[in-house]
CSV table of C-alpha atoms and ligand atoms in Angstrom, one decimal:
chain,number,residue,atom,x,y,z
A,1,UNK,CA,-10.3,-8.9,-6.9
A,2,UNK,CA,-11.1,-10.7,-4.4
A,3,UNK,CA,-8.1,-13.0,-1.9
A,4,UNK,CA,-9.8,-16.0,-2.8
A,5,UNK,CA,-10.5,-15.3,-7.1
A,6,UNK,CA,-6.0,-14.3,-7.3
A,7,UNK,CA,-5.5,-17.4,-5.1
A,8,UNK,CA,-7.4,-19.5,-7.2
A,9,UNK,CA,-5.6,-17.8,-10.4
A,10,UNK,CA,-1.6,-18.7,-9.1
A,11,UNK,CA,-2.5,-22.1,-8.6
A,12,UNK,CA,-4.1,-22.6,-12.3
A,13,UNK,CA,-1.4,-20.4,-14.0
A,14,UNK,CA,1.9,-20.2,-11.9
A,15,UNK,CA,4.1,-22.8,-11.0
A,16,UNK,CA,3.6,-24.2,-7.0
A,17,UNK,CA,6.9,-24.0,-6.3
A,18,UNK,CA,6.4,-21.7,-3.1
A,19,UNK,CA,4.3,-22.7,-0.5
A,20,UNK,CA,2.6,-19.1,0.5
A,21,UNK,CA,0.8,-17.6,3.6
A,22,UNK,CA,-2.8,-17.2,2.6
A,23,UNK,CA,-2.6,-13.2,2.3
A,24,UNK,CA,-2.2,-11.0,-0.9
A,25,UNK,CA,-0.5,-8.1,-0.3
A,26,UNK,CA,-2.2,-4.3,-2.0
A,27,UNK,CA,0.3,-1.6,-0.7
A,28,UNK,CA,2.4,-0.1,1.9
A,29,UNK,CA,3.2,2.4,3.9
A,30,UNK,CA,6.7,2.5,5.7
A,31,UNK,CA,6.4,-1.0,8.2
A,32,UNK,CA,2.5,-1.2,7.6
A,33,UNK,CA,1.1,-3.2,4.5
A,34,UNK,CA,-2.4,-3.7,3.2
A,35,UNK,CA,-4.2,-6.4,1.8
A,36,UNK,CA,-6.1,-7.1,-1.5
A,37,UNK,CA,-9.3,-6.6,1.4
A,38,UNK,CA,-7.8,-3.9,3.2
A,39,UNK,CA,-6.5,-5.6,6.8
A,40,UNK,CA,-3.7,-3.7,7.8
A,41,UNK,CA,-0.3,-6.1,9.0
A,42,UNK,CA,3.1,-5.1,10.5
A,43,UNK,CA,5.8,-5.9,8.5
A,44,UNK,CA,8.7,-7.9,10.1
A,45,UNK,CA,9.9,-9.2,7.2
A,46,UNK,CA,10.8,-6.0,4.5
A,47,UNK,CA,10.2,-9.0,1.9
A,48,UNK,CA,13.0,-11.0,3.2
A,49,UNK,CA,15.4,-8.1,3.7
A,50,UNK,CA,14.5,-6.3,0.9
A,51,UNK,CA,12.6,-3.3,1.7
A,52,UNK,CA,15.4,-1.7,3.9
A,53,UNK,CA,13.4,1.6,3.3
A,54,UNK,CA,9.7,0.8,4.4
A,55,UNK,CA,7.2,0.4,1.5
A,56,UNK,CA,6.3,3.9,-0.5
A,57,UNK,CA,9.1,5.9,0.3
A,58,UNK,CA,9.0,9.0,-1.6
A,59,UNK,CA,12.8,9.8,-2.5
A,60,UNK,CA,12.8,6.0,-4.1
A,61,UNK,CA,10.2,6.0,-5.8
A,62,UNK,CA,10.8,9.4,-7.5
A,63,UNK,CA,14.5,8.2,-8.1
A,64,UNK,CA,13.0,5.6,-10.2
A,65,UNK,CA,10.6,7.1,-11.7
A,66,UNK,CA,13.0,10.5,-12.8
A,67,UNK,CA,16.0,7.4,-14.0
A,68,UNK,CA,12.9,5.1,-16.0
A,69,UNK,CA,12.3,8.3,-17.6
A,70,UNK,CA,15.8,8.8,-18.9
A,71,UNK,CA,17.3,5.5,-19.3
A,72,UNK,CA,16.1,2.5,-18.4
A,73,UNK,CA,18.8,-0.4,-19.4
A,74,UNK,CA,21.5,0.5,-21.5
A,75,UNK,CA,23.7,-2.9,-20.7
A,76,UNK,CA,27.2,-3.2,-19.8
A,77,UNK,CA,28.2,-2.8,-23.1
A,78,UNK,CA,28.5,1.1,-22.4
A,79,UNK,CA,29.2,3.2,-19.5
A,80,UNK,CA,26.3,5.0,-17.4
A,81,UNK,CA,26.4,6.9,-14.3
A,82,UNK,CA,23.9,5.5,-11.7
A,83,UNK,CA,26.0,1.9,-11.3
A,84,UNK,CA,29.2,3.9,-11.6
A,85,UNK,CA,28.3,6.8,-8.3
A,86,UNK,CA,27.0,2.9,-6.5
A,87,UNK,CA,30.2,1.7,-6.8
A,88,UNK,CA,32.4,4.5,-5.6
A,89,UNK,CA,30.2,4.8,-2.7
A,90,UNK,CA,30.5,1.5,-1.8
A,91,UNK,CA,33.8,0.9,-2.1
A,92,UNK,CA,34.8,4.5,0.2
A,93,UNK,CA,32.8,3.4,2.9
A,94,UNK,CA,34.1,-0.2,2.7
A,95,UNK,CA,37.5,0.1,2.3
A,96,UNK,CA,37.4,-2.2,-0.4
A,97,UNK,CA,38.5,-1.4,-4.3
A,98,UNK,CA,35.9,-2.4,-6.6
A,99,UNK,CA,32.6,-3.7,-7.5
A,100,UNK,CA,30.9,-6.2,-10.0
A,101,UNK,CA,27.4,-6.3,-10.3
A,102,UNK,CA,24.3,-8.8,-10.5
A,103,UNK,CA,21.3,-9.2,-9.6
A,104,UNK,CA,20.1,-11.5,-7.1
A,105,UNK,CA,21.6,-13.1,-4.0
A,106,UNK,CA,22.6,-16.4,-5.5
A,107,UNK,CA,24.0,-14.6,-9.0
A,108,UNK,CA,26.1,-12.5,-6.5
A,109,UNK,CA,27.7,-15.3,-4.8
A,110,UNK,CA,28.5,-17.8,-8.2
A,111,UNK,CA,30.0,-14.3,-8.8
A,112,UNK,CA,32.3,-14.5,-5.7
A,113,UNK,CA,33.1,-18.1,-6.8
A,114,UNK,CA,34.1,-17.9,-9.7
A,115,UNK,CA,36.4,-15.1,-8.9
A,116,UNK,CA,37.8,-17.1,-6.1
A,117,UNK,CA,38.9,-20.1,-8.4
A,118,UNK,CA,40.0,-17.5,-10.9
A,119,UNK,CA,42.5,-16.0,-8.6
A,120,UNK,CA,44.0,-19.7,-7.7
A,121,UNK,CA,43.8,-20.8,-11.4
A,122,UNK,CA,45.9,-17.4,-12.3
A,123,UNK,CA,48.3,-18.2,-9.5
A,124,UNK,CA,48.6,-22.0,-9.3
A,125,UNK,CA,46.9,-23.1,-12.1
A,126,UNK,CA,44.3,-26.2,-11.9
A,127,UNK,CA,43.8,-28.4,-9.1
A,128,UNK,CA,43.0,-25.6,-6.6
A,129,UNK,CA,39.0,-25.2,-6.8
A,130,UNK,CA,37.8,-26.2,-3.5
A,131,UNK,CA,35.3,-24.1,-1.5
A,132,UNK,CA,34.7,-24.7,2.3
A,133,UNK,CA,31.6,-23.5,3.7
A,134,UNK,CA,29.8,-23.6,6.7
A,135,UNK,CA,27.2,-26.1,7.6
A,136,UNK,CA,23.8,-24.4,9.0
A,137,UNK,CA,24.8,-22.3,5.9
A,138,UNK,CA,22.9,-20.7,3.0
A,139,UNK,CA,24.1,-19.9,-0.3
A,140,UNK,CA,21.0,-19.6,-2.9
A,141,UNK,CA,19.2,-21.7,-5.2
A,142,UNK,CA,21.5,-22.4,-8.5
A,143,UNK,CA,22.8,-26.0,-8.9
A,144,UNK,CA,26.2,-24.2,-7.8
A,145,UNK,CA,25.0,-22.2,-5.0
A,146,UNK,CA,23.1,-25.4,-3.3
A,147,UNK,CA,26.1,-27.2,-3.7
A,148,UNK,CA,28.1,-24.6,-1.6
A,149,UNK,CA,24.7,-24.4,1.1
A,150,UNK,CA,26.1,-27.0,4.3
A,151,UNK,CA,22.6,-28.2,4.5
A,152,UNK,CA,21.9,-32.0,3.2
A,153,UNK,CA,17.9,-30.5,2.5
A,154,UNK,CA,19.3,-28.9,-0.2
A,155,UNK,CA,21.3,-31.9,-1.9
A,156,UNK,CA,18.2,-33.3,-3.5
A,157,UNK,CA,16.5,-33.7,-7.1
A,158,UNK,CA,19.1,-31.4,-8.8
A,159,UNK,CA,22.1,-34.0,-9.4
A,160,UNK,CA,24.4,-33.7,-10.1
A,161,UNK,CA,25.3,-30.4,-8.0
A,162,UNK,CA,28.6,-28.7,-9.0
A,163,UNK,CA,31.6,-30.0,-7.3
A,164,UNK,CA,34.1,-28.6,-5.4
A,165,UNK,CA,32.7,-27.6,-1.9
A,166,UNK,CA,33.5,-29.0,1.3
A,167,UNK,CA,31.1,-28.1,4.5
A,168,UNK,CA,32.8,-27.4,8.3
A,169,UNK,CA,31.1,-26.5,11.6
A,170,UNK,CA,30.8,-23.1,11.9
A,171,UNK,CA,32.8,-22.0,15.1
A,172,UNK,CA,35.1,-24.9,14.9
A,173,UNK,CA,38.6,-24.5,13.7
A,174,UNK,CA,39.1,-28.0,14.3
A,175,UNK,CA,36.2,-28.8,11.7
A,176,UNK,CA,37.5,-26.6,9.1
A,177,UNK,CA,40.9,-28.0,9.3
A,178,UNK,CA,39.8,-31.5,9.1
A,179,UNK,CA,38.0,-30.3,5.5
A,180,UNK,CA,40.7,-28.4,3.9
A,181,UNK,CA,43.5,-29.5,1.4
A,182,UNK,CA,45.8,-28.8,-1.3
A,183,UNK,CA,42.8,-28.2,-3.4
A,184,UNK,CA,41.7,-25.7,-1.3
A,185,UNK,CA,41.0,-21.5,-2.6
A,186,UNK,CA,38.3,-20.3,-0.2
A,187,UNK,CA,36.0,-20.7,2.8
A,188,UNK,CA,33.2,-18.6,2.5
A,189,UNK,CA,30.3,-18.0,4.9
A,190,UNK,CA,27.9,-16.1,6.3
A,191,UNK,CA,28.7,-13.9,9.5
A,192,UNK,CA,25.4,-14.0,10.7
A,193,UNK,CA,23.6,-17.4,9.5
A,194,UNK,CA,20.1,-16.3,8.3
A,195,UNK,CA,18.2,-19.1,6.9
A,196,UNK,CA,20.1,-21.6,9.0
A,197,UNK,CA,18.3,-20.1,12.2
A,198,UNK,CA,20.3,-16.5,12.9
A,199,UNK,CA,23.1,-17.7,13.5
A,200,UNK,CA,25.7,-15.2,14.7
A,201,UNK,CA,29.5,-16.6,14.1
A,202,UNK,CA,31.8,-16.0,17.2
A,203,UNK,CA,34.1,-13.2,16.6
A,204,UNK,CA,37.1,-14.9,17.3
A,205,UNK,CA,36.3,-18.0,15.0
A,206,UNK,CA,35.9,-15.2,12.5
A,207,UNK,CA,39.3,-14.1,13.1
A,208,UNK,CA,41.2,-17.2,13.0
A,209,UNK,CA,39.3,-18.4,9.7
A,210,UNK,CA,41.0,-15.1,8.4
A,211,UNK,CA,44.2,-15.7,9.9
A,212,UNK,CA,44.3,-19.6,8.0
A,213,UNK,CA,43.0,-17.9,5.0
A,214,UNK,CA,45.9,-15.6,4.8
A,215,UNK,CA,48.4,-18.4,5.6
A,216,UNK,CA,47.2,-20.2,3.1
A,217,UNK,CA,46.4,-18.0,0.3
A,218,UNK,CA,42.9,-19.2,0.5
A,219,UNK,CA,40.5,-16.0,-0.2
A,220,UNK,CA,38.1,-15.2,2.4
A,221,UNK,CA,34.9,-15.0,1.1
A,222,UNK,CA,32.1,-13.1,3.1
A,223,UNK,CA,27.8,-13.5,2.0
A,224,UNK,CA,26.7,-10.2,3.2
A,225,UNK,CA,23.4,-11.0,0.9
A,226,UNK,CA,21.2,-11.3,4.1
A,227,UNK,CA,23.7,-9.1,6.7
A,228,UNK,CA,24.9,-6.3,4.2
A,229,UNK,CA,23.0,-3.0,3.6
A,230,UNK,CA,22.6,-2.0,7.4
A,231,UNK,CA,20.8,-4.6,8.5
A,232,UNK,CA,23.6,-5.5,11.3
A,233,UNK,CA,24.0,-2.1,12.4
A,234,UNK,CA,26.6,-1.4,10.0
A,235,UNK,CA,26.7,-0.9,6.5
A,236,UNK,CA,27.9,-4.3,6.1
A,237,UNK,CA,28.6,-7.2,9.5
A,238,UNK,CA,32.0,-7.6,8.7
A,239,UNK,CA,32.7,-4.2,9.5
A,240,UNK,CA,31.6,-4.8,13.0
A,241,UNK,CA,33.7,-8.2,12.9
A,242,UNK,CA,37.0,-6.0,12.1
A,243,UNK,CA,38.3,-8.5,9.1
A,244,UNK,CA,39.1,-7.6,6.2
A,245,UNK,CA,37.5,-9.6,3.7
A,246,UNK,CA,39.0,-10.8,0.2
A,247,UNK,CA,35.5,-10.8,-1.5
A,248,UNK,CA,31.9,-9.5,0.1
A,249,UNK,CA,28.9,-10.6,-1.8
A,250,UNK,CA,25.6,-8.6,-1.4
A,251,UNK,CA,22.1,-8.4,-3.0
A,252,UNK,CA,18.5,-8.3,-1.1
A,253,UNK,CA,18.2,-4.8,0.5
A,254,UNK,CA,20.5,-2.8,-2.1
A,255,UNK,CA,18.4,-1.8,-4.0
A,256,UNK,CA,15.6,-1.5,-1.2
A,257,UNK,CA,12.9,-3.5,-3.9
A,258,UNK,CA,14.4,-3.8,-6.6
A,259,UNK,CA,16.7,-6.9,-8.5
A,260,UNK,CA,20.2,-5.4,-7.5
A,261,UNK,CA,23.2,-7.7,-6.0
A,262,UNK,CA,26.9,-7.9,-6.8
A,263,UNK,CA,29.9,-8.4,-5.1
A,264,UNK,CA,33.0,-6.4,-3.8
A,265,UNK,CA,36.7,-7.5,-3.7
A,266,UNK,CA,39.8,-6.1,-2.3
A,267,UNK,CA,42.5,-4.6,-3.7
A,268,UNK,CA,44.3,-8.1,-3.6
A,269,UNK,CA,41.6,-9.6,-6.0
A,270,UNK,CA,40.5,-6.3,-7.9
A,271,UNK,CA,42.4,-7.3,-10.9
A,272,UNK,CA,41.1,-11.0,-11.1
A,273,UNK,CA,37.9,-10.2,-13.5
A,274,UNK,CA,39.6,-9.1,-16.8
A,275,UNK,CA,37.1,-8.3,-19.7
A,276,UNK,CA,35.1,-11.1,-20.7
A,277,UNK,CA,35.5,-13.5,-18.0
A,278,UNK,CA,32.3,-13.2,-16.5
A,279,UNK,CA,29.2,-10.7,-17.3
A,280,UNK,CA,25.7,-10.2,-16.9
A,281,UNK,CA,22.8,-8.5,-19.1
A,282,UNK,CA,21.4,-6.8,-16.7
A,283,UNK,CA,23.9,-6.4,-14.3
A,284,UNK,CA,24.2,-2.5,-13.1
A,285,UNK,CA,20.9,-1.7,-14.6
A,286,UNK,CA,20.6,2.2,-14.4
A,287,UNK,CA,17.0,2.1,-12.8
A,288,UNK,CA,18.5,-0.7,-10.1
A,289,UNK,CA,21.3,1.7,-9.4
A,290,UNK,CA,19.2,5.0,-8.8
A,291,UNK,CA,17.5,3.1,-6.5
A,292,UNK,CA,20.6,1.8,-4.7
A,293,UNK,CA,22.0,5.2,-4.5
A,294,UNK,CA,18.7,6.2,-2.1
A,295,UNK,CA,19.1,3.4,0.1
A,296,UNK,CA,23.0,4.0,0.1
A,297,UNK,CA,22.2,7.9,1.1
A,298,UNK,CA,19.7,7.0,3.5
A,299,UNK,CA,21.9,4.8,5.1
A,300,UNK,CA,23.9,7.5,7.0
A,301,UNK,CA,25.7,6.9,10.3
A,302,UNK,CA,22.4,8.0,11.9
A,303,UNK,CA,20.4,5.4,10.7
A,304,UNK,CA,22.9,2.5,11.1
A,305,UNK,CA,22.5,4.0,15.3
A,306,UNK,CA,19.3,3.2,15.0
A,307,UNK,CA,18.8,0.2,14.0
A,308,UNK,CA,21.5,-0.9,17.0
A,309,UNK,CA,18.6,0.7,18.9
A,310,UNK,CA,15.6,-0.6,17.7
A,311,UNK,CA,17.0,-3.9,17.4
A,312,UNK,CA,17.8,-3.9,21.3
A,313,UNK,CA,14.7,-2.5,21.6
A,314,UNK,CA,12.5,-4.7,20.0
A,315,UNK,CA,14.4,-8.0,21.7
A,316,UNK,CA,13.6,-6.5,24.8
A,317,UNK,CA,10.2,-6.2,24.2
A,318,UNK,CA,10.0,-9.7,23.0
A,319,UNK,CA,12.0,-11.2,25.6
A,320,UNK,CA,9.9,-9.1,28.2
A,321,UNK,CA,6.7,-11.0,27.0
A,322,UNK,CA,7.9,-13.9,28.2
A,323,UNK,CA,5.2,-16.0,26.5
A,324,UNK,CA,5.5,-20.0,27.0
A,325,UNK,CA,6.3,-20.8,23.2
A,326,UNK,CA,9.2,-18.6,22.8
A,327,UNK,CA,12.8,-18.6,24.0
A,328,UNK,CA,15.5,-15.9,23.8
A,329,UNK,CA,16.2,-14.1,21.0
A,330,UNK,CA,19.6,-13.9,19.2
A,331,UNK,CA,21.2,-11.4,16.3
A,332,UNK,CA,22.9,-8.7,15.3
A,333,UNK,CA,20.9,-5.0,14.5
A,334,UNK,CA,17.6,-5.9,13.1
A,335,UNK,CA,18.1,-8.9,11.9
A,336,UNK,CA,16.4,-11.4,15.0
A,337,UNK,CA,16.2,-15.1,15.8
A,338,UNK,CA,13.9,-15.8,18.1
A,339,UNK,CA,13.9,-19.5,19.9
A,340,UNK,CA,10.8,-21.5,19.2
A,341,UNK,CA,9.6,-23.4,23.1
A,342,UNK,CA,6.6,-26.2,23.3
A,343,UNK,CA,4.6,-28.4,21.1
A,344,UNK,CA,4.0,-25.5,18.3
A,345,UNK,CA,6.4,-25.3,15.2
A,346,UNK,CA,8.1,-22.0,14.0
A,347,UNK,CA,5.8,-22.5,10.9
A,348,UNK,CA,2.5,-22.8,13.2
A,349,UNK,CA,3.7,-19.6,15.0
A,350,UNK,CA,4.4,-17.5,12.2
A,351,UNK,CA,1.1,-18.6,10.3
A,352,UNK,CA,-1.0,-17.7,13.4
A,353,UNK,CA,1.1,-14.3,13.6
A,354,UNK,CA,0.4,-13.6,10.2
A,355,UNK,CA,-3.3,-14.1,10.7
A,356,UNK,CA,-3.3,-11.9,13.4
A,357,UNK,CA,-1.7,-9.2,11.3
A,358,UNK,CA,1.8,-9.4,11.6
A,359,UNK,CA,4.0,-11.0,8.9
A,360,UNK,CA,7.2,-12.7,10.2
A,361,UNK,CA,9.4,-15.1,8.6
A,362,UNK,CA,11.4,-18.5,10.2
A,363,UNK,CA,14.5,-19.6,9.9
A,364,UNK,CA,15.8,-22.7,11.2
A,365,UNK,CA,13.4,-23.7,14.1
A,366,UNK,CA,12.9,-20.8,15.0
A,367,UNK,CA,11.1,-17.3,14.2
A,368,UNK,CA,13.4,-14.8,11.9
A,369,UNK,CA,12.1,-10.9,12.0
A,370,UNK,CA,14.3,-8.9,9.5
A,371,UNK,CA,12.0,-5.4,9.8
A,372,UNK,CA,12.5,-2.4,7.5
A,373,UNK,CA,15.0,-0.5,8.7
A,374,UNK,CA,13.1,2.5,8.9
A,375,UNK,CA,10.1,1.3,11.3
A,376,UNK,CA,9.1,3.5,13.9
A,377,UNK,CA,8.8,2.5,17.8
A,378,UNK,CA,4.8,2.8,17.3
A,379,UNK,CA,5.0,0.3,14.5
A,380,UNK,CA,7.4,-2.2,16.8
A,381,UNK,CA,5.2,-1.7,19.4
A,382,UNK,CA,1.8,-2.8,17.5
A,383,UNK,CA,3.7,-6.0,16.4
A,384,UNK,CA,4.8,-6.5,19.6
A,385,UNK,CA,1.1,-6.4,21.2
A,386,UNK,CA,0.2,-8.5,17.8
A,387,UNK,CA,2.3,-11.1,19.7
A,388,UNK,CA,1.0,-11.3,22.7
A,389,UNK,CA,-2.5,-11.2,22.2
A,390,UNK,CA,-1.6,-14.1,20.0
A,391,UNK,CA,1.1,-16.5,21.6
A,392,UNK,CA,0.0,-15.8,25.5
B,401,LIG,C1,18.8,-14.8,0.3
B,401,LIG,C2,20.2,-15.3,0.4
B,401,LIG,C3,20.8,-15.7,-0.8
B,401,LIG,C4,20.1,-15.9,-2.1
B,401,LIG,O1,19.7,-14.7,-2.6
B,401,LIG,P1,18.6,-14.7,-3.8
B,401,LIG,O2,18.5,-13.3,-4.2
B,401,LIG,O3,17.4,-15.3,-3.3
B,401,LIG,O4,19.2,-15.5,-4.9
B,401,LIG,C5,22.2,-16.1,-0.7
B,401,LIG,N1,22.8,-15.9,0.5
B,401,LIG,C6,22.2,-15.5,1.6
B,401,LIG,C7,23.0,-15.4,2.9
B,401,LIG,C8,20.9,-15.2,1.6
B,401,LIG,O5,20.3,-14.8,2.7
């Protein structure tokens, strides 16, 4: 089928709610994806932070295959192995004592919420529901998870949103103190604000957020959904911020393709889900799992090197360009903000990119490239030269 026939196909049966690139993707190999007509693109964007693993790995695919053979969904109703081995391998190289899982980003974090205001309900009773977050921030799309996203863009259509969040500046104590209260039972942010531009928070605002939390009894609530899963550099950012987080929510690359999320508490909040209090269908799905458990193996200490490598590497190349329309870059690992210069917006830029053959996202004014973390340098190095045959 031709691009043009499925185009003309979404918009008579599909809702518009997205407003797409004019490209249909086919298939993939690693960092390299086809179209519907064949062009070949470099992938900077593992669909959104998904596809940690590249497109078409082998080991994932089979594990799929081999667990859709055997079971498919059982539900949480019973036990099964593949979420079980996920959560114990989480949790030993976390630190932290146990899981819950969902199945998307913003599922994940309504997750971390509600467990938050559990955990002040069970110790102070009502009254104690507030949730600071970060303006710049990102949350998801639910009515609650909007409501918790700092940005007024958001606040639209939907009313009423869910109360009970208060937005600070990030990287201002001062801010978040003039927000909190007696009502107060967590901040939660991201460490490294993706949609809000690629945002890194500085470390030490990081650390005296913690500190207030523990004074306070507030729970500090971490969305790894964009950060997590080695895309920092570590297996999750807050690692590398050495704090010690009350909750850590997670979803997009665990499953490297697959609907897969959750969240992981402490041994502090371990206890605050008792049975019944919150649940999902399809949370833990068997197939989900398997797949998590590749991306989990592949995701050694070797690896999590590497993308500290490739991500210096590939923000050298970038910066070396020096091309009039772009600024310096900014991030952590492989996940990269790149400042936008000149009359062009991030949008123009990344739809002449695209064009051009390589697909790269935006995020706040500026450019966003969140490759799979298995690219090669070759693959880097054809985007690169994507870029400057395009933007010089
Ligand atoms: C993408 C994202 C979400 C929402 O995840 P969905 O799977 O789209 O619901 C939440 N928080 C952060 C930080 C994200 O990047």
């Amino acid at each position: 089928m031709s691009f043009e026939e499925l185009k003309a196909r979404d918009h008579e049966y599909v809702m518009q709610s997205y407003g797409r690139f004019d490209v249909a993707i086919d298939h993939g190999k690693n960092a390299t994806l086809w179209d519907v007509e064949g062009k070949e693109y470099i992938d900077f964007t593992s669909g959104i932070g998904v596809c940690c693993l590249g497109y078409g790995n082998e080991d994932w695919s089979k594990a799929i295959y081999d667990q859709a053979l055997k079971l498919g969904h059982i539900s949480n109703l019973f036990y099964s192995e593949p979420y079980v081995n996920v959560a114990e391998t989480l949790c030993k190289r976390t630190g932290m004592s146990n899981v819950f899982f969902a199945n998307s980003g913003a599922e994940s974090n309504e997750g971390m919420i509600k467990l938050a205001r559990k955990y002040s309900f069970d110790k102070y009773g009502k009254g104690r529901g507030t949730v600071i977050t970060l303006n710049k921030s990102f949350h998801g799309r639910t009515i609650t998870t909007l409501a918790a996203t700092g940005q007024d863009v958001f606040h639209n259509y939907f009313f009423p949103f869910t109360e009970g969040f208060r937005h600070a500046d990030a990287n201002s104590m001062d801010s978040l103190e003039s927000v909190a209260g007696h009502d107060v039972c967590a901040v939660m942010m991201e460490l490294v604000q993706g949609e809000g531009g690629v945002l890194p928070l500085d470390v030490e605002f990081v650390h005296s957020v913690a500190k207030l939390c523990a004074e306070r009894d507030w729970l500090l609530l971490i969305d790894e959904v964009q950060t997590g899963v080695g895309r920092t550099g570590s297996l999750f950012a807050f690692q590398q911020y050495g704090i010690v987080p009350d909750v850590v929510s997670f979803a997009k690359g665990i499953a490297g393709g697959l609907p897969f999320g959750g969240i992981m508490a402490n041994a502090k909040c371990a206890g605050v889900f008792t049975p019944a209090t919150h649940a999902t269908t399809f949370g833990g799905n068997p197939i989900a799992a398997a797949a998590a458990g590749v991306v989990l193996e592949k995701l050694d200490e070797d690896l999590l090197a590497q993308v500290k490598e490739k991500g210096e590497y590939l923000r050298g190349q970038i910066e070396a360009l020096d091309l009039p329309c772009l600024g310096k870059t900014r991030g952590m690992g492989l996940m990269i903000g790149i400042e936008v210069k000149g009359d062009k917006t991030n949008k123009e830029l990344a739809a002449k990119l695209i064009a051009n053959g390589l697909l790269c996202l935006t995020a706040g004014p500026g450019l966003r490239l969140l490759p799979p973390l298995t690219i090669t340098k070759e693959e880097m190095d054809k985007g690169v030269a994507i870029m400057k045959a395009t933007l010089s």
